[in-house]
Amino acid sequence: MSELIFLDTEATGNEPSKDRLCQVCYKTSPNPLLELGEGGDVVQMRSSYFKPPIPISVKAMSITHITNKMVENAEAFSQSEMKRELESLLKNGVLVAHNALFDIAMLKAEGLEVPRFIDTLRVTRYLDPDNKIPEHNIQYLRYFLELEVPGTAHDAKGDVNVLEALFKRLYTKLPDIEKMIEISSRPTLFKNFIFGKYKGKPIAEVQKTDRRYMEWLLNTMLASEQDTDEDWIYTLKTYLR
C-alpha cells in the first residue's frame, strides 16, 4: 500500500485563485488501517501556522478561529520545511482529504503538485448514491457515522483525526485504494437535489418541470468566485444537455 497523507488546510478565504494557506496539518502512516502503535506502525502528525501574503478574511476567522495576530510572527508556507516535506511525500504517496479539490488547489497555489489523491467526499457520495446521509460535510459525517475521534472542529488538527477515522470507515465498505483514487478523479453525478426548494426531488424530474431553475442555478455557480462544488456543476450540465 502506498503511504497515505491525511491532510487538511485552513486558508485566508475560500477562493483558491487568490487566497493562501494559514494552517496546514497532515498525518502520514505506512498502514493507516492499524490503530496507533499496532504492528510497529509509524505515524507522523505535523501541524503549523503560516503567515499568508494576504490578510485572513473576517469570514475565514469566524470559521477557523485563526486570526491575523496569531500568525503575524509565523513563517511563510512557501519558505517552510513543511512545504519541502510535503513535496517529497506527495511524489510517491497518496493525498487523502475531504473536498480534496480545494486543498489541492491551495497546495498548487504554493507550487506543490499532487499526482494521486483520494477525496473522501467523493468516495462518500459514491457509496451513498441515494443520498440517505442528509449532508456529506466532514463534521456531519463524524456524528452521523458515530466516528470516535479526538479533537474538535474547526481546527485542522482535529479535522485530520476525523478524516483518518472517516477513511477507515469508508475502507471497510470499499477496500480498494486504486478504486478510491479512480472515483476521486472524476465528478459525482447526483440523482437528487440535496439543497434548495427542490431538496429531495429527483433532478431528472425537476429538469422536466423547471428547467429554468436549473439553468439559473448553473449560471450562478459558474459566475461565483467562491469554492463552488464541481460535482454540482457537472451534474447540472449533464441533466441540461
C-alpha positions as a printed Julia matrix, in Angstrom:
241×3 Matrix{Float64}:
   0.0    0.0     0.0
   1.28   3.48   -0.88
   1.84   5.79    2.04
  -1.27   7.87    2.66
  -1.03  11.52    3.65
  -4.12  12.66    5.58
  -4.19  16.42    5.15
  -6.31  19.44    6.0
  -5.67  23.09    5.27
  -7.04  26.36    6.57
  -6.82  29.42    4.36
  -7.44  33.15    4.26
 -10.71  32.5     2.44
 -12.35  30.01    0.1
 -11.22  31.34   -3.28
  -8.19  29.26   -4.34
  -7.39  31.72   -7.13
  -6.44  34.42   -4.62
  -6.44  33.02   -1.07
  -3.45  31.44    0.65
  -2.67  28.97    3.42
  -2.56  29.96    7.08
  -2.53  26.46    8.64
  -1.58  23.02    7.36
  -1.85  19.75    9.24
  -1.06  16.28    7.97
  -0.58  12.78    9.28
   1.27  10.01    7.46
   1.18   6.29    8.03
   2.51   3.29    6.08
  -0.66   1.41    7.11
  -3.47   3.68    8.35
  -5.81   0.73    8.86
  -3.96  -0.21   12.05
  -4.56   1.57   15.31
  -1.7    3.76   16.51
   1.13   1.69   17.86
  -0.01  -1.62   16.4
   2.29  -3.72   14.25
   5.19  -1.3    14.52
   3.27   1.29   12.52
   4.98   4.69   12.44
   2.63   7.67   12.36
   3.74  11.26   11.93
   1.48  14.22   12.77
   2.62  17.7    11.73
   0.71  20.93   12.22
   1.87  24.52   11.73
   0.53  28.04   11.31
   1.85  30.22    8.49
   1.77  33.92    7.73
  -0.04  34.31    4.41
   0.85  37.06    1.92
  -2.68  38.47    2.26
  -4.81  39.07    5.38
  -7.15  36.39    6.7
 -10.73  37.41    5.95
 -13.18  38.01    8.79
 -15.38  35.24    7.37
 -12.47  32.78    7.47
 -11.58  33.83   11.02
 -15.17  33.21   12.12
 -14.91  29.63   10.85
 -11.33  28.67   11.69
 -10.74  30.94   14.71
  -7.3   31.71   13.26
  -6.61  35.44   13.43
  -4.05  37.63   11.71
  -2.44  38.3    15.09
  -1.96  34.56   15.66
   0.13  34.22   12.51
   1.89  37.61   12.38
   5.22  36.12   13.51
   4.89  32.81   11.66
   6.98  31.92    8.62
   5.55  31.85    5.11
   4.49  28.42    3.88
   6.47  28.97    0.67
   9.72  29.08    2.69
   8.84  26.39    5.21
  10.29  23.0     5.97
   6.75  21.61    5.84
   6.46  22.56    2.18
   9.66  20.67    1.42
   8.43  17.67    3.42
   5.11  17.58    1.57
   6.84  17.96   -1.78
   8.83  14.81   -1.03
   5.88  12.86    0.4
   3.5   13.67   -2.46
   5.85  12.33   -5.14
   5.1    8.71   -4.23
   2.32   8.95   -1.65
  -1.43   9.41   -1.93
  -3.03  12.55   -0.54
  -6.26  11.96    1.39
  -8.54  14.95    2.01
 -12.23  15.81    2.3
 -13.29  18.03   -0.58
  -9.78  17.4    -1.84
 -10.03  19.68   -4.86
  -9.96  22.72   -2.56
  -6.89  21.53   -0.63
  -5.16  20.55   -3.87
  -5.87  23.99   -5.35
  -4.41  25.66   -2.26
  -1.3   23.46   -2.43
  -0.88  24.14   -6.15
  -1.08  27.88   -5.46
   2.0   27.33   -3.28
   3.83  25.41   -6.01
   3.09  21.83   -4.91
   1.88  19.1    -7.27
  -0.48  16.31   -6.19
  -0.18  13.36   -8.61
  -2.52  10.98   -6.74
  -5.27  11.65   -4.27
  -8.33  10.24   -2.53
 -11.26  12.58   -1.92
 -13.3   11.17    0.96
 -16.16  13.48   -0.06
 -16.45  11.88   -3.5
 -15.98   8.38   -2.09
 -18.75   9.07    0.43
 -21.03  10.28   -2.35
 -20.18   7.19   -4.41
 -21.14   4.92   -1.52
 -24.32   6.92   -0.83
 -25.87   7.26   -4.31
 -29.41   7.75   -2.99
 -28.37  10.49   -0.54
 -29.51   8.59    2.53
 -26.99  10.65    4.5
 -28.51  14.18    4.6
 -25.17  16.02    4.49
 -21.67  15.0     3.46
 -19.53  17.63    5.17
 -16.88  16.04    7.36
 -18.2   17.14   10.75
 -21.74  15.99    9.91
 -20.33  12.62    8.88
 -18.36  12.48   12.13
 -21.55  12.45   14.18
 -23.85  10.71   11.7
 -21.45   7.77   11.44
 -20.56   8.0    15.15
 -16.84   8.22   14.49
 -14.86   8.2    17.72
 -12.03  10.69   17.33
 -10.13  13.2    19.48
 -10.06  16.89   18.65
 -12.64  19.5    17.84
 -13.71  21.38   14.73
 -12.82  23.64   13.04
  -9.12  23.15   13.71
  -7.0   21.47   11.04
  -5.5   19.02   13.53
  -8.93  17.92   14.74
 -10.18  17.64   11.16
  -7.28  15.37   10.22
  -8.21  12.97   13.01
 -11.81  12.93   11.75
 -10.55  12.47    8.19
  -8.5    9.43    9.15
 -11.44   7.88   11.02
 -13.75   8.55    8.06
 -11.28   6.99    5.63
 -11.07   3.84    7.75
 -14.88   3.58    7.78
 -15.07   4.06    4.01
 -12.34   1.46    3.52
 -14.48  -1.14    5.28
 -17.1   -0.53    2.57
 -14.67  -0.21   -0.33
 -11.32  -1.89    0.48
  -9.59  -0.84   -2.74
  -7.21   2.14   -2.73
  -6.91   2.28   -6.52
 -10.7    2.28   -6.89
 -10.92   5.14   -4.4
  -8.35   7.07   -6.44
 -10.34   6.42   -9.62
 -13.6    7.6    -8.02
 -11.88  10.7    -6.68
 -10.57  11.69  -10.11
 -13.99  12.12  -11.69
 -17.01  14.25  -10.74
 -20.04  12.79   -9.0
 -23.37  12.67  -10.83
 -26.15  13.32   -8.33
 -29.62  11.81   -8.62
 -31.5   14.11   -6.24
 -31.27  17.71   -5.08
 -29.85  17.95   -1.56
 -30.49  21.67   -1.11
 -32.81  24.47   -2.21
 -36.51  24.47   -2.95
 -36.33  21.07   -4.65
 -34.42  19.33   -1.87
 -35.06  15.58   -2.04
 -36.57  15.75   -5.54
 -35.11  13.76   -8.46
 -33.04  16.05  -10.67
 -34.38  14.39  -13.82
 -37.91  15.3   -12.72
 -37.01  18.93  -12.0
 -35.3   19.15  -15.39
 -38.67  18.42  -17.0
 -40.78  20.72  -14.82
 -38.47  23.66  -14.05
 -35.55  23.72  -16.44
 -35.18  27.48  -15.97
 -34.4   26.99  -12.28
 -31.62  24.55  -13.12
 -30.21  26.91  -15.76
 -30.26  29.77  -13.24
 -28.56  27.6   -10.63
 -25.84  26.52  -13.06
 -25.17  30.09  -14.21
 -24.99  31.25  -10.59
 -22.43  28.56   -9.75
 -20.36  29.29  -12.85
 -20.3   33.02  -12.05
 -19.35  32.53   -8.42
 -15.76  33.14   -7.33
 -16.32  31.05   -4.23
 -15.32  27.41   -3.71
 -18.1   26.09   -5.97
 -18.79  22.36   -5.91
 -17.57  20.99   -9.25
 -19.74  17.9    -8.81
 -22.88  20.05   -8.91
 -21.7   21.94  -11.97
 -21.06  18.61  -13.7
 -24.46  17.26  -12.61
 -26.41  20.3   -13.8
 -24.58  20.39  -17.15
 -25.29  16.68  -17.66
 -29.02  16.94  -16.97
 -29.37  20.11  -19.06
 -27.88  18.59  -22.21
